[in-house]
Amino acid sequence: MRRASLTQFLIERQRAGRINADLRLLIETIARACKAISTRVNKGSLGGGHGSAGSENVQGEIQKNLDVMSNEILLEANEWGGNLAALVSEEMEDVKPTPTHYPRGEYLLLFDPLDGSSNIDVNISVGTIFSVLRCPKGVEPDEKVFLQPGRNQVAAGFAVYGPTTQLVITVGDGAYGFTLDRETFTFVLTQERIKIPEDTAEFAINTSNMRRWEPPVKRYIDECLAGKDGPRGKDFNMRWVASMVADVYRVLSRGGIFMYPRDSKNKDGRLRLMYEANPMAFIVEQAGGAATDGRNRILDIQPHKLHQRIAVVLGSKNEVDRVTSYHANS
Ligand code: AHG
Ligand code: MN
Ligand code: MN
């Protein structure tokens, strides 16, 4: 059987009335930008992507060349298409409304252009994460219109630039995975209706922060580490890529729990609600998993600022529920 391309997949969604032509074109545009970023990532130092850009982003983080390049590729691809009212990125201080000489569309785009920047120079998978919201009609797209809870997302997705380039997207009817065919340079549907197993014996957390964790997280990991001899009665395995895209892709592929909790140093957590936690939570829930900040469902959190950070616990439902219950009882 011939596999569907991303274009065919999206046209089917449009015919079924799930998305309109504008949203279809927007997702196609983002996918095209991801292909361009994938090419830059592949070139490595030959394409000038390695090394520091010598600048800081709004959050005081040192930008890598590839952070800046990826941001520009996404900006350039999206400003003239006519489907966006405004966009904003982890690497930009302010919201960027669509220039007035282009038509303004009904959507708002948020993205983390290059996730896993610390891995660029060491040849480990990185990626791009995006989230799409609706701009209320007749409203000037300023920061406030972006501050919608994640459950309002109409689409979300992420690309992983690894041994293969993968794209995972949802428009609210399941999570689907596509593989970039390097011969035809098209995304081809390879994972239909992704389903995260409810149970797992694999956890992902940066254990170098252990001394700073809150008691419920410490308890959960201690119990995993105790393995067969502990209260869980089974051995656990650990993975930590330090690129959320790669860690979440693994969770979608074979189950697992991924955590970046708040701790005494990162008091609000480390990951960004709007560019990382919300889109990933939407995808994970669409794949039958769960996503909380330890206490609350991520998709129900009302954001109060664009670059807000948040604790993240996501993946196999029964494990996420367990961590969340440890917080509730603490
Ligand atoms: P970014 O490169 O967009 O700043 O995001 C990196 C994030 C995320 O991808 C990853 O899970 C986490 O930072 C890794 O943090 P540590 O280096 O603290 O492990
Ligand atoms: Mn990131
Ligand atoms: Mn980033």
Short mmCIF file of N, CA, C and O in Angstrom, two decimals, residues 61-187:
data_model
loop_
_atom_site.label_atom_id
_atom_site.label_comp_id
_atom_site.label_asym_id
_atom_site.label_seq_id
_atom_site.Cartn_x
_atom_site.Cartn_y
_atom_site.Cartn_z
N GLU A 61 19.58 33.27 27.88
CA GLU A 61 20.33 32.09 27.47
C GLU A 61 21.19 32.44 26.26
O GLU A 61 20.75 33.18 25.38
N ILE A 62 22.40 31.88 26.22
CA ILE A 62 23.30 32.12 25.09
C ILE A 62 22.68 31.46 23.85
O ILE A 62 22.30 30.29 23.88
N GLN A 63 22.57 32.22 22.77
CA GLN A 63 22.02 31.65 21.54
C GLN A 63 23.12 30.98 20.72
O GLN A 63 24.22 31.51 20.60
N LYS A 64 22.79 29.81 20.18
CA LYS A 64 23.69 29.14 19.25
C LYS A 64 23.36 29.65 17.85
O LYS A 64 22.24 30.09 17.58
N ASN A 65 24.34 29.53 16.95
CA ASN A 65 24.08 29.95 15.56
C ASN A 65 22.81 29.29 15.01
O ASN A 65 22.01 29.93 14.34
N LEU A 66 22.67 28.01 15.32
CA LEU A 66 21.52 27.29 14.77
C LEU A 66 20.19 27.74 15.38
O LEU A 66 19.15 27.65 14.73
N ASP A 67 20.22 28.23 16.63
CA ASP A 67 19.00 28.80 17.23
C ASP A 67 18.55 29.98 16.37
O ASP A 67 17.36 30.13 16.06
N VAL A 68 19.51 30.84 16.04
CA VAL A 68 19.20 32.06 15.30
C VAL A 68 18.75 31.71 13.88
O VAL A 68 17.73 32.21 13.38
N MET A 69 19.50 30.81 13.24
CA MET A 69 19.14 30.42 11.85
C MET A 69 17.75 29.80 11.80
O MET A 69 16.96 30.11 10.92
N SER A 70 17.46 28.90 12.73
CA SER A 70 16.16 28.21 12.71
C SER A 70 15.04 29.20 12.94
O SER A 70 13.98 29.12 12.30
N ASN A 71 15.26 30.15 13.84
CA ASN A 71 14.25 31.17 14.10
C ASN A 71 13.99 31.97 12.82
O ASN A 71 12.84 32.22 12.45
N GLU A 72 15.06 32.34 12.13
CA GLU A 72 14.89 33.14 10.91
C GLU A 72 14.17 32.34 9.83
O GLU A 72 13.32 32.87 9.12
N ILE A 73 14.49 31.06 9.70
CA ILE A 73 13.83 30.23 8.69
C ILE A 73 12.32 30.18 8.96
O ILE A 73 11.50 30.36 8.05
N LEU A 74 11.94 30.00 10.22
CA LEU A 74 10.51 29.94 10.56
C LEU A 74 9.83 31.29 10.38
O LEU A 74 8.69 31.35 9.89
N LEU A 75 10.52 32.35 10.73
CA LEU A 75 9.94 33.69 10.56
C LEU A 75 9.70 33.99 9.08
O LEU A 75 8.61 34.41 8.67
N GLU A 76 10.73 33.75 8.30
CA GLU A 76 10.67 34.07 6.88
C GLU A 76 9.57 33.24 6.20
O GLU A 76 8.80 33.76 5.39
N ALA A 77 9.46 31.98 6.58
CA ALA A 77 8.47 31.10 5.95
C ALA A 77 7.04 31.52 6.28
O ALA A 77 6.12 31.28 5.49
N ASN A 78 6.87 32.12 7.46
CA ASN A 78 5.51 32.31 7.96
C ASN A 78 4.94 33.72 7.84
O ASN A 78 3.75 33.91 8.06
N GLU A 79 5.77 34.70 7.50
CA GLU A 79 5.21 36.06 7.62
C GLU A 79 4.31 36.45 6.45
O GLU A 79 3.47 37.31 6.60
N TRP A 80 4.46 35.80 5.29
CA TRP A 80 3.72 36.29 4.12
C TRP A 80 2.57 35.36 3.67
O TRP A 80 1.86 35.66 2.73
N GLY A 81 2.39 34.24 4.35
CA GLY A 81 1.43 33.23 3.88
C GLY A 81 -0.03 33.65 3.97
O GLY A 81 -0.88 33.11 3.29
N GLY A 82 -0.34 34.62 4.85
CA GLY A 82 -1.71 35.10 4.94
C GLY A 82 -2.58 34.30 5.91
O GLY A 82 -3.76 34.56 6.03
N ASN A 83 -2.00 33.32 6.61
CA ASN A 83 -2.82 32.55 7.55
C ASN A 83 -2.56 32.91 9.01
O ASN A 83 -3.20 32.40 9.90
N LEU A 84 -1.61 33.81 9.24
CA LEU A 84 -1.27 34.16 10.62
C LEU A 84 -1.64 35.60 10.96
O LEU A 84 -1.44 36.50 10.15
N ALA A 85 -2.14 35.78 12.20
CA ALA A 85 -2.33 37.14 12.70
C ALA A 85 -1.04 37.62 13.35
O ALA A 85 -0.70 38.80 13.28
N ALA A 86 -0.33 36.69 14.00
CA ALA A 86 0.93 37.04 14.67
C ALA A 86 1.66 35.77 15.04
O ALA A 86 1.07 34.68 15.07
N LEU A 87 2.93 35.91 15.33
CA LEU A 87 3.69 34.77 15.82
C LEU A 87 4.61 35.21 16.94
O LEU A 87 4.89 36.39 17.11
N VAL A 88 5.10 34.23 17.67
CA VAL A 88 6.05 34.52 18.73
C VAL A 88 6.93 33.29 18.93
O VAL A 88 6.50 32.16 18.70
N SER A 89 8.17 33.53 19.33
CA SER A 89 9.10 32.42 19.47
C SER A 89 9.87 32.54 20.77
O SER A 89 10.02 33.64 21.32
N GLU A 90 10.35 31.40 21.22
CA GLU A 90 11.20 31.35 22.42
C GLU A 90 12.41 32.28 22.28
O GLU A 90 12.93 32.79 23.27
N GLU A 91 12.85 32.50 21.07
CA GLU A 91 14.06 33.30 20.84
C GLU A 91 13.75 34.78 20.62
O GLU A 91 14.66 35.56 20.34
N MET A 92 12.48 35.19 20.71
CA MET A 92 12.14 36.58 20.47
C MET A 92 11.52 37.20 21.71
O MET A 92 10.79 36.53 22.43
N GLU A 93 11.79 38.48 21.90
CA GLU A 93 11.28 39.13 23.11
C GLU A 93 9.77 39.35 23.01
O GLU A 93 9.02 39.09 23.94
N ASP A 94 9.34 39.84 21.85
CA ASP A 94 7.94 40.26 21.72
C ASP A 94 7.21 39.51 20.62
O ASP A 94 7.83 38.92 19.73
N VAL A 95 5.90 39.63 20.69
CA VAL A 95 5.03 39.12 19.65
C VAL A 95 5.32 39.86 18.35
O VAL A 95 5.61 41.06 18.35
N LYS A 96 5.24 39.13 17.22
CA LYS A 96 5.45 39.78 15.92
C LYS A 96 4.16 39.67 15.11
O LYS A 96 3.87 38.61 14.54
N PRO A 97 3.38 40.75 15.05
CA PRO A 97 2.16 40.69 14.22
C PRO A 97 2.55 40.59 12.75
O PRO A 97 3.62 41.07 12.35
N THR A 98 1.70 39.96 11.94
CA THR A 98 1.96 39.89 10.50
C THR A 98 2.05 41.31 9.95
O THR A 98 1.18 42.14 10.23
N PRO A 99 3.13 41.63 9.18
CA PRO A 99 3.27 42.99 8.66
C PRO A 99 2.00 43.43 7.92
O PRO A 99 1.36 42.61 7.25
N THR A 100 1.67 44.71 8.03
CA THR A 100 0.37 45.17 7.50
C THR A 100 0.29 45.07 5.97
O THR A 100 -0.80 45.05 5.42
N HIS A 101 1.44 44.99 5.28
CA HIS A 101 1.35 44.87 3.82
C HIS A 101 1.06 43.43 3.37
O HIS A 101 0.96 43.16 2.19
N TYR A 102 0.94 42.52 4.31
CA TYR A 102 0.50 41.16 3.96
C TYR A 102 -0.90 40.94 4.54
O TYR A 102 -1.26 41.55 5.55
N PRO A 103 -1.67 40.01 3.93
CA PRO A 103 -2.98 39.72 4.53
C PRO A 103 -2.81 39.08 5.91
O PRO A 103 -1.86 38.34 6.14
N ARG A 104 -3.73 39.40 6.80
CA ARG A 104 -3.68 38.85 8.15
C ARG A 104 -4.65 37.69 8.29
O ARG A 104 -5.81 37.81 7.93
N GLY A 105 -4.16 36.57 8.83
CA GLY A 105 -5.02 35.40 8.98
C GLY A 105 -5.58 35.28 10.38
O GLY A 105 -5.41 36.17 11.21
N GLU A 106 -6.21 34.14 10.65
CA GLU A 106 -6.92 33.98 11.93
C GLU A 106 -6.12 33.21 12.99
O GLU A 106 -6.62 32.96 14.08
N TYR A 107 -4.87 32.82 12.66
CA TYR A 107 -4.14 31.97 13.61
C TYR A 107 -2.96 32.68 14.27
O TYR A 107 -2.43 33.66 13.74
N LEU A 108 -2.59 32.12 15.41
CA LEU A 108 -1.42 32.58 16.16
C LEU A 108 -0.44 31.41 16.22
O LEU A 108 -0.85 30.28 16.53
N LEU A 109 0.81 31.67 15.91
CA LEU A 109 1.81 30.59 15.91
C LEU A 109 2.84 30.86 17.00
O LEU A 109 3.33 31.98 17.15
N LEU A 110 3.16 29.81 17.76
CA LEU A 110 4.19 29.89 18.79
C LEU A 110 5.20 28.78 18.51
O LEU A 110 4.79 27.66 18.18
N PHE A 111 6.48 29.07 18.64
CA PHE A 111 7.44 27.99 18.41
C PHE A 111 8.74 28.10 19.20
O PHE A 111 9.16 29.19 19.60
N ASP A 112 9.31 26.93 19.42
CA ASP A 112 10.68 26.78 19.91
C ASP A 112 11.46 26.34 18.68
O ASP A 112 11.37 25.18 18.27
N PRO A 113 12.18 27.28 18.02
CA PRO A 113 12.77 26.95 16.71
C PRO A 113 13.78 25.83 16.77
O PRO A 113 13.87 25.00 15.87
N LEU A 114 14.56 25.80 17.85
CA LEU A 114 15.58 24.75 17.97
C LEU A 114 15.58 24.28 19.41
O LEU A 114 16.02 25.02 20.31
N ASP A 115 15.03 23.12 19.63
CA ASP A 115 14.99 22.56 20.97
C ASP A 115 16.19 21.63 21.16
O ASP A 115 16.50 20.82 20.28
N GLY A 116 16.83 21.78 22.31
CA GLY A 116 17.99 20.92 22.60
C GLY A 116 19.29 21.56 22.16
O GLY A 116 20.24 20.86 21.78
N SER A 117 19.35 22.90 22.24
CA SER A 117 20.52 23.64 21.73
C SER A 117 21.85 23.11 22.27
O SER A 117 22.85 23.15 21.56
N SER A 118 21.83 22.61 23.51
CA SER A 118 23.11 22.17 24.10
C SER A 118 23.65 20.95 23.35
O SER A 118 24.81 20.58 23.51
N ASN A 119 22.82 20.34 22.53
CA ASN A 119 23.24 19.13 21.81
C ASN A 119 23.70 19.39 20.37
O ASN A 119 24.16 18.46 19.70
N ILE A 120 23.58 20.63 19.90
CA ILE A 120 23.89 20.91 18.50
C ILE A 120 25.33 20.54 18.17
O ILE A 120 25.60 19.80 17.23
N ASP A 121 26.23 21.05 18.98
CA ASP A 121 27.66 20.90 18.65
C ASP A 121 28.19 19.49 18.90
O ASP A 121 29.32 19.19 18.52
N VAL A 122 27.40 18.66 19.57
CA VAL A 122 27.90 17.31 19.89
C VAL A 122 27.16 16.23 19.11
O VAL A 122 27.22 15.04 19.46
N ASN A 123 26.46 16.65 18.05
CA ASN A 123 25.86 15.70 17.10
C ASN A 123 24.81 14.79 17.72
O ASN A 123 24.73 13.59 17.42
N ILE A 124 24.00 15.37 18.63
CA ILE A 124 22.88 14.63 19.21
C ILE A 124 21.59 15.30 18.73
O ILE A 124 21.57 16.50 18.47
N SER A 125 20.52 14.51 18.64
CA SER A 125 19.26 14.99 18.08
C SER A 125 18.80 16.32 18.68
O SER A 125 18.85 16.52 19.89
N VAL A 126 18.31 17.19 17.81
CA VAL A 126 17.65 18.43 18.22
C VAL A 126 16.31 18.48 17.50
O VAL A 126 15.95 17.54 16.79
N GLY A 127 15.56 19.57 17.65
CA GLY A 127 14.25 19.60 16.98
C GLY A 127 13.60 20.96 16.99
O GLY A 127 14.21 21.96 17.37
N THR A 128 12.36 20.99 16.54
CA THR A 128 11.54 22.21 16.49
C THR A 128 10.17 21.86 17.08
O THR A 128 9.65 20.78 16.78
N ILE A 129 9.62 22.76 17.89
CA ILE A 129 8.28 22.50 18.48
C ILE A 129 7.37 23.67 18.11
O ILE A 129 7.81 24.83 18.15
N PHE A 130 6.11 23.37 17.75
CA PHE A 130 5.20 24.48 17.44
C PHE A 130 3.80 24.25 18.01
O PHE A 130 3.41 23.10 18.28
N SER A 131 3.09 25.35 18.16
CA SER A 131 1.74 25.33 18.72
C SER A 131 0.91 26.38 17.98
O SER A 131 1.41 27.46 17.66
N VAL A 132 -0.34 26.05 17.68
CA VAL A 132 -1.20 26.99 16.95
C VAL A 132 -2.46 27.28 17.77
O VAL A 132 -3.15 26.35 18.22
N LEU A 133 -2.74 28.57 17.94
CA LEU A 133 -3.95 29.02 18.63
C LEU A 133 -4.77 29.86 17.66
O LEU A 133 -4.26 30.29 16.62
N ARG A 134 -6.02 30.13 18.03
CA ARG A 134 -6.85 31.01 17.23
C ARG A 134 -6.78 32.43 17.77
O ARG A 134 -6.76 32.61 18.99
N CYS A 135 -6.74 33.41 16.87
CA CYS A 135 -6.79 34.81 17.30
C CYS A 135 -8.25 35.24 17.27
O CYS A 135 -8.90 35.15 16.22
N PRO A 136 -8.79 35.70 18.39
CA PRO A 136 -10.19 36.12 18.37
C PRO A 136 -10.41 37.20 17.30
O PRO A 136 -9.54 38.05 17.08
N LYS A 137 -11.57 37.13 16.64
CA LYS A 137 -11.85 38.07 15.52
C LYS A 137 -11.83 39.54 15.97
O LYS A 137 -12.31 39.87 17.04
N GLY A 138 -11.24 40.38 15.13
CA GLY A 138 -11.25 41.82 15.36
C GLY A 138 -10.35 42.29 16.50
O GLY A 138 -10.43 43.43 16.93
N VAL A 139 -9.52 41.39 17.00
CA VAL A 139 -8.66 41.75 18.13
C VAL A 139 -7.24 41.96 17.62
O VAL A 139 -6.73 41.19 16.82
N GLU A 140 -6.61 43.04 18.08
CA GLU A 140 -5.22 43.30 17.71
C GLU A 140 -4.33 42.23 18.37
O GLU A 140 -4.41 42.01 19.58
N PRO A 141 -3.50 41.53 17.59
CA PRO A 141 -2.75 40.43 18.18
C PRO A 141 -1.55 40.90 19.02
O PRO A 141 -0.44 41.01 18.52
N ASP A 142 -1.80 41.19 20.28
CA ASP A 142 -0.70 41.55 21.18
C ASP A 142 -0.41 40.37 22.09
O ASP A 142 -0.97 39.28 21.91
N GLU A 143 0.46 40.57 23.07
CA GLU A 143 0.85 39.47 23.96
C GLU A 143 -0.37 38.81 24.62
O GLU A 143 -0.44 37.60 24.76
N LYS A 144 -1.36 39.65 24.99
CA LYS A 144 -2.51 39.13 25.75
C LYS A 144 -3.29 38.05 25.00
O LYS A 144 -3.75 37.09 25.60
N VAL A 145 -3.41 38.19 23.67
CA VAL A 145 -4.23 37.20 22.94
C VAL A 145 -3.55 35.84 22.90
O VAL A 145 -4.19 34.81 22.68
N PHE A 146 -2.23 35.83 23.13
CA PHE A 146 -1.51 34.56 23.15
C PHE A 146 -1.70 33.80 24.46
O PHE A 146 -1.44 32.61 24.55
N LEU A 147 -2.12 34.54 25.51
CA LEU A 147 -2.17 33.92 26.84
C LEU A 147 -3.43 33.08 27.02
O LEU A 147 -4.28 33.37 27.86
N GLN A 148 -3.53 32.05 26.22
CA GLN A 148 -4.67 31.14 26.27
C GLN A 148 -4.20 29.80 26.82
O GLN A 148 -3.07 29.38 26.55
N PRO A 149 -5.05 29.10 27.57
CA PRO A 149 -4.64 27.78 28.06
C PRO A 149 -4.42 26.80 26.89
O PRO A 149 -5.02 26.94 25.83
N GLY A 150 -3.56 25.83 27.11
CA GLY A 150 -3.17 24.89 26.05
C GLY A 150 -4.33 24.11 25.45
O GLY A 150 -4.24 23.65 24.31
N ARG A 151 -5.42 23.97 26.20
CA ARG A 151 -6.57 23.22 25.64
C ARG A 151 -7.19 23.95 24.45
O ARG A 151 -7.96 23.37 23.69
N ASN A 152 -6.85 25.23 24.26
CA ASN A 152 -7.36 25.99 23.11
C ASN A 152 -6.57 25.73 21.82
O ASN A 152 -6.96 26.22 20.77
N GLN A 153 -5.47 24.99 21.92
CA GLN A 153 -4.65 24.77 20.72
C GLN A 153 -5.47 24.07 19.65
O GLN A 153 -6.21 23.14 19.93
N VAL A 154 -5.29 24.51 18.39
CA VAL A 154 -5.99 23.85 17.29
C VAL A 154 -5.04 22.90 16.55
O VAL A 154 -5.49 22.02 15.81
N ALA A 155 -3.77 23.06 16.77
CA ALA A 155 -2.77 22.15 16.20
C ALA A 155 -1.48 22.30 16.98
O ALA A 155 -1.23 23.34 17.60
N ALA A 156 -0.69 21.24 16.97
CA ALA A 156 0.64 21.30 17.59
C ALA A 156 1.48 20.22 16.94
O ALA A 156 0.95 19.27 16.35
N GLY A 157 2.78 20.38 17.05
CA GLY A 157 3.64 19.37 16.47
C GLY A 157 5.09 19.60 16.83
O GLY A 157 5.44 20.61 17.44
N PHE A 158 5.90 18.64 16.48
CA PHE A 158 7.35 18.83 16.64
C PHE A 158 8.11 17.98 15.63
O PHE A 158 7.61 16.96 15.17
N ALA A 159 9.29 18.49 15.28
CA ALA A 159 10.19 17.73 14.41
C ALA A 159 11.39 17.32 15.24
O ALA A 159 11.81 18.05 16.14
N VAL A 160 11.92 16.14 14.96
CA VAL A 160 13.19 15.71 15.56
C VAL A 160 14.18 15.52 14.43
O VAL A 160 13.89 14.77 13.48
N TYR A 161 15.32 16.20 14.53
CA TYR A 161 16.37 16.03 13.54
C TYR A 161 17.37 15.04 14.12
O TYR A 161 18.31 15.41 14.82
N GLY A 162 17.10 13.78 13.87
CA GLY A 162 17.95 12.72 14.40
C GLY A 162 18.49 11.89 13.25
O GLY A 162 18.62 12.41 12.14
N PRO A 163 18.78 10.61 13.48
CA PRO A 163 19.21 9.74 12.37
C PRO A 163 18.24 9.84 11.19
O PRO A 163 18.64 9.84 10.04
N THR A 164 16.93 9.95 11.50
CA THR A 164 15.94 10.35 10.49
C THR A 164 15.30 11.63 10.99
O THR A 164 15.35 11.92 12.18
N THR A 165 14.71 12.38 10.06
CA THR A 165 13.93 13.55 10.50
C THR A 165 12.48 13.10 10.61
O THR A 165 11.90 12.58 9.66
N GLN A 166 11.92 13.28 11.80
CA GLN A 166 10.54 12.87 12.08
C GLN A 166 9.70 14.10 12.39
O GLN A 166 10.20 15.05 12.99
N LEU A 167 8.43 14.04 11.98
CA LEU A 167 7.50 15.10 12.32
C LEU A 167 6.29 14.45 12.97
O LEU A 167 5.76 13.46 12.44
N VAL A 168 5.92 14.95 14.14
CA VAL A 168 4.72 14.43 14.82
C VAL A 168 3.74 15.59 14.90
O VAL A 168 4.11 16.69 15.31
N ILE A 169 2.49 15.36 14.47
CA ILE A 169 1.52 16.45 14.57
C ILE A 169 0.18 15.96 15.11
O ILE A 169 -0.15 14.77 15.02
N THR A 170 -0.56 16.91 15.65
CA THR A 170 -1.95 16.63 15.99
C THR A 170 -2.81 17.85 15.62
O THR A 170 -2.36 18.99 15.75
N VAL A 171 -4.00 17.56 15.13
CA VAL A 171 -4.99 18.63 14.96
C VAL A 171 -6.21 18.30 15.82
O VAL A 171 -7.31 18.75 15.57
N GLY A 172 -5.95 17.46 16.84
CA GLY A 172 -7.00 17.14 17.81
C GLY A 172 -7.74 15.84 17.53
O GLY A 172 -8.72 15.54 18.21
N ASP A 173 -7.27 15.08 16.55
CA ASP A 173 -7.89 13.76 16.36
C ASP A 173 -6.82 12.67 16.32
O ASP A 173 -6.74 11.88 15.40
N GLY A 174 -5.99 12.66 17.35
CA GLY A 174 -4.92 11.68 17.44
C GLY A 174 -3.59 12.31 17.07
O GLY A 174 -3.53 13.42 16.55
N ALA A 175 -2.52 11.59 17.39
CA ALA A 175 -1.16 12.06 17.05
C ALA A 175 -0.62 11.16 15.95
O ALA A 175 -0.79 9.94 15.98
N TYR A 176 -0.01 11.78 14.95
CA TYR A 176 0.47 11.05 13.77
C TYR A 176 1.94 11.38 13.54
O TYR A 176 2.36 12.52 13.73
N GLY A 177 2.69 10.38 13.08
CA GLY A 177 4.12 10.56 12.84
C GLY A 177 4.47 10.43 11.37
O GLY A 177 3.92 9.58 10.65
N PHE A 178 5.37 11.29 10.92
CA PHE A 178 5.81 11.31 9.52
C PHE A 178 7.34 11.21 9.49
O PHE A 178 8.02 11.78 10.36
N THR A 179 7.84 10.52 8.47
CA THR A 179 9.30 10.41 8.28
C THR A 179 9.67 11.18 7.03
O THR A 179 8.99 11.06 6.00
N LEU A 180 10.74 11.95 7.11
CA LEU A 180 11.19 12.70 5.93
C LEU A 180 11.90 11.74 4.97
O LEU A 180 12.91 11.14 5.33
N ASP A 181 11.32 11.59 3.78
CA ASP A 181 11.95 10.80 2.72
C ASP A 181 12.95 11.72 2.03
O ASP A 181 12.57 12.70 1.39
N ARG A 182 14.23 11.42 2.21
CA ARG A 182 15.27 12.33 1.70
C ARG A 182 15.37 12.29 0.17
O ARG A 182 15.97 13.18 -0.41
N GLU A 183 14.80 11.24 -0.46
CA GLU A 183 14.86 11.20 -1.92
C GLU A 183 13.82 12.12 -2.54
O GLU A 183 14.09 12.84 -3.49
N THR A 184 12.61 12.11 -2.00
CA THR A 184 11.56 12.96 -2.57
C THR A 184 11.39 14.26 -1.78
O THR A 184 10.65 15.14 -2.18
N PHE A 185 12.08 14.33 -0.64
CA PHE A 185 12.01 15.47 0.28
C PHE A 185 10.56 15.76 0.71
O PHE A 185 10.12 16.89 0.79
N THR A 186 9.83 14.67 0.95
CA THR A 186 8.46 14.82 1.46
C THR A 186 8.33 14.08 2.80
O THR A 186 9.03 13.08 3.03
N PHE A 187 7.43 14.57 3.62
CA PHE A 187 7.09 13.86 4.86
C PHE A 187 6.07 12.78 4.53
O PHE A 187 5.04 13.07 3.91
#
